[in-house]
Amino acid sequence: QVQLVESGGGLVQAGGSLRLSCAASGRIFRLNDMGWYRQAPGKQRELVAVITSGGSTNYADSVKGRFTISRDNTKKTVDLQMNSLKPEDTAVYYCNANGYYSALRNFEVWGQGTLVTVSS
């Protein structure tokens, strides 16, 4: 089994910053993409940012220029630095990862979610 453990959520005022971290553990042969998604009340879960094992990144238009995703392949961690936060960034943020348990068995896992609340 592969597990993702997130940390770093909380309450912040508009314009402030937060950093989310996520660590993968368990039986991992190879980690491919790691990313962050979010789900606001009454809305569908959406992609925030994703990073490949080679370091290529992709961001939602709504966070470009404000959020930065990074990863440490040795530590199997992915971070999301969030700056210039807005009230509309309020959501539960979920870490996601996919990869392989072995040469032939793949996986996709989700973290438990961490709440980010941005006050106006």
mmCIF file of C-alpha atoms in Angstrom:
data_model
loop_
_atom_site.group_PDB
_atom_site.id
_atom_site.type_symbol
_atom_site.label_atom_id
_atom_site.label_comp_id
_atom_site.label_asym_id
_atom_site.label_seq_id
_atom_site.Cartn_x
_atom_site.Cartn_y
_atom_site.Cartn_z
ATOM 1 C CA GLN A 1 0.000 0.000 0.000
ATOM 2 C CA VAL A 2 1.033 3.563 -0.689
ATOM 3 C CA GLN A 3 -0.002 6.371 1.618
ATOM 4 C CA LEU A 4 0.097 10.138 1.278
ATOM 5 C CA VAL A 5 0.247 12.325 4.362
ATOM 6 C CA GLU A 6 -0.415 16.034 3.979
ATOM 7 C CA SER A 7 0.382 18.923 6.262
ATOM 8 C CA GLY A 8 0.395 22.693 6.259
ATOM 9 C CA GLY A 9 -3.207 23.793 5.916
ATOM 10 C CA GLY A 10 -4.782 26.440 8.085
ATOM 11 C CA LEU A 11 -6.331 29.883 8.289
ATOM 12 C CA VAL A 12 -4.695 32.866 6.625
ATOM 13 C CA GLN A 13 -5.743 36.363 5.659
ATOM 14 C CA ALA A 14 -6.139 37.380 2.051
ATOM 15 C CA GLY A 15 -2.758 38.244 0.575
ATOM 16 C CA GLY A 16 -0.955 35.852 2.874
ATOM 17 C CA SER A 17 0.981 32.677 2.193
ATOM 18 C CA LEU A 18 0.816 29.019 3.127
ATOM 19 C CA ARG A 19 2.930 26.019 2.235
ATOM 20 C CA LEU A 20 1.429 22.551 1.884
ATOM 21 C CA SER A 21 3.542 19.431 2.079
ATOM 22 C CA CYS A 22 2.796 15.836 1.168
ATOM 23 C CA ALA A 23 4.924 12.767 1.804
ATOM 24 C CA ALA A 24 4.494 9.392 0.114
ATOM 25 C CA SER A 25 5.345 6.180 1.905
ATOM 26 C CA GLY A 26 4.925 2.461 1.428
ATOM 27 C CA ARG A 27 5.777 0.059 -1.338
ATOM 28 C CA ILE A 28 6.821 2.303 -4.226
ATOM 29 C CA PHE A 29 8.710 1.037 -7.230
ATOM 30 C CA ARG A 30 8.379 4.316 -9.102
ATOM 31 C CA LEU A 31 6.555 7.585 -8.554
ATOM 32 C CA ASN A 32 5.294 9.356 -11.646
ATOM 33 C CA ASP A 33 3.142 12.481 -11.386
ATOM 34 C CA MET A 34 2.460 14.152 -8.052
ATOM 35 C CA GLY A 35 -0.044 16.927 -7.698
ATOM 36 C CA TRP A 36 -2.480 18.974 -5.698
ATOM 37 C CA TYR A 37 -6.210 19.213 -6.199
ATOM 38 C CA ARG A 38 -8.792 21.168 -4.271
ATOM 39 C CA GLN A 39 -12.486 21.016 -3.574
ATOM 40 C CA ALA A 40 -14.465 24.005 -2.384
ATOM 41 C CA PRO A 41 -17.880 23.601 -0.741
ATOM 42 C CA GLY A 42 -20.504 22.769 -3.337
ATOM 43 C CA LYS A 43 -17.965 22.465 -6.134
ATOM 44 C CA GLN A 44 -16.212 19.644 -7.924
ATOM 45 C CA ARG A 45 -12.639 18.701 -7.180
ATOM 46 C CA GLU A 46 -10.269 20.518 -9.521
ATOM 47 C CA LEU A 47 -6.623 20.338 -10.437
ATOM 48 C CA VAL A 48 -4.430 22.991 -8.840
ATOM 49 C CA ALA A 49 -0.965 21.924 -9.958
ATOM 50 C CA VAL A 50 0.881 18.813 -11.048
ATOM 51 C CA ILE A 51 4.563 17.961 -11.418
ATOM 52 C CA THR A 52 6.106 15.049 -13.265
ATOM 53 C CA SER A 53 9.046 12.994 -12.037
ATOM 54 C CA GLY A 54 11.205 14.981 -14.424
ATOM 55 C CA GLY A 55 10.081 18.302 -12.966
ATOM 56 C CA SER A 56 7.652 19.521 -15.624
ATOM 57 C CA THR A 57 4.760 21.444 -14.122
ATOM 58 C CA ASN A 58 1.228 22.397 -15.023
ATOM 59 C CA TYR A 59 -1.007 24.857 -13.166
ATOM 60 C CA ALA A 60 -4.636 25.836 -13.158
ATOM 61 C CA ASP A 61 -5.064 29.267 -14.730
ATOM 62 C CA SER A 62 -6.511 30.587 -11.478
ATOM 63 C CA VAL A 63 -3.267 29.985 -9.558
ATOM 64 C CA LYS A 64 -0.608 30.723 -12.164
ATOM 65 C CA GLY A 65 1.909 33.230 -10.888
ATOM 66 C CA ARG A 66 0.802 32.747 -7.286
ATOM 67 C CA PHE A 67 1.365 29.046 -6.519
ATOM 68 C CA THR A 68 4.516 27.002 -7.034
ATOM 69 C CA ILE A 69 4.705 23.219 -6.941
ATOM 70 C CA SER A 70 7.948 21.395 -6.229
ATOM 71 C CA ARG A 71 9.038 17.883 -5.364
ATOM 72 C CA ASP A 72 11.936 15.972 -3.870
ATOM 73 C CA ASN A 73 12.235 12.605 -5.600
ATOM 74 C CA THR A 74 14.630 11.242 -2.990
ATOM 75 C CA LYS A 75 12.302 12.060 -0.097
ATOM 76 C CA LYS A 76 9.150 11.285 -2.134
ATOM 77 C CA THR A 77 7.587 14.598 -1.190
ATOM 78 C CA VAL A 78 5.666 17.283 -3.043
ATOM 79 C CA ASP A 79 5.093 20.818 -1.787
ATOM 80 C CA LEU A 80 2.760 23.600 -2.826
ATOM 81 C CA GLN A 81 3.835 27.146 -2.008
ATOM 82 C CA MET A 82 0.783 29.392 -2.097
ATOM 83 C CA ASN A 83 1.288 33.153 -2.174
ATOM 84 C CA SER A 84 -1.100 36.068 -2.589
ATOM 85 C CA LEU A 85 -3.936 33.911 -1.351
ATOM 86 C CA LYS A 86 -7.503 34.935 -2.123
ATOM 87 C CA PRO A 87 -10.777 34.011 -0.405
ATOM 88 C CA GLU A 88 -11.677 31.965 -3.474
ATOM 89 C CA ASP A 89 -8.686 29.716 -2.746
ATOM 90 C CA THR A 90 -10.556 28.416 0.297
ATOM 91 C CA ALA A 91 -10.973 24.666 -0.114
ATOM 92 C CA VAL A 92 -9.856 21.269 1.049
ATOM 93 C CA TYR A 93 -6.582 20.532 -0.714
ATOM 94 C CA TYR A 94 -5.757 16.952 -1.652
ATOM 95 C CA CYS A 95 -2.411 15.485 -2.576
ATOM 96 C CA ASN A 96 -2.401 12.954 -5.415
ATOM 97 C CA ALA A 97 0.248 10.627 -6.757
ATOM 98 C CA ASN A 98 0.505 7.854 -9.293
ATOM 99 C CA GLY A 99 3.185 5.346 -10.058
ATOM 100 C CA TYR A 100 4.048 1.680 -9.803
ATOM 101 C CA TYR A 101 4.147 -0.828 -6.945
ATOM 102 C CA SER A 102 6.239 -3.077 -9.168
ATOM 103 C CA ALA A 103 7.243 -3.208 -12.815
ATOM 104 C CA LEU A 104 3.675 -4.133 -13.840
ATOM 105 C CA ARG A 105 1.339 -2.950 -11.080
ATOM 106 C CA ASN A 106 0.384 0.693 -11.086
ATOM 107 C CA PHE A 107 -1.389 2.797 -8.467
ATOM 108 C CA GLU A 108 -3.053 6.130 -7.903
ATOM 109 C CA VAL A 109 -3.568 7.385 -4.370
ATOM 110 C CA TRP A 110 -5.039 10.387 -2.591
ATOM 111 C CA GLY A 111 -4.192 12.049 0.668
ATOM 112 C CA GLN A 112 -6.777 12.674 3.362
ATOM 113 C CA GLY A 113 -7.055 16.376 2.547
ATOM 114 C CA THR A 114 -6.044 19.510 4.402
ATOM 115 C CA LEU A 115 -8.265 22.557 4.842
ATOM 116 C CA VAL A 116 -7.109 25.954 3.643
ATOM 117 C CA THR A 117 -9.246 28.908 4.693
ATOM 118 C CA VAL A 118 -8.531 32.398 3.382
ATOM 119 C CA SER A 119 -10.340 35.206 5.163
ATOM 120 C CA SER A 120 -11.142 38.509 3.482
#
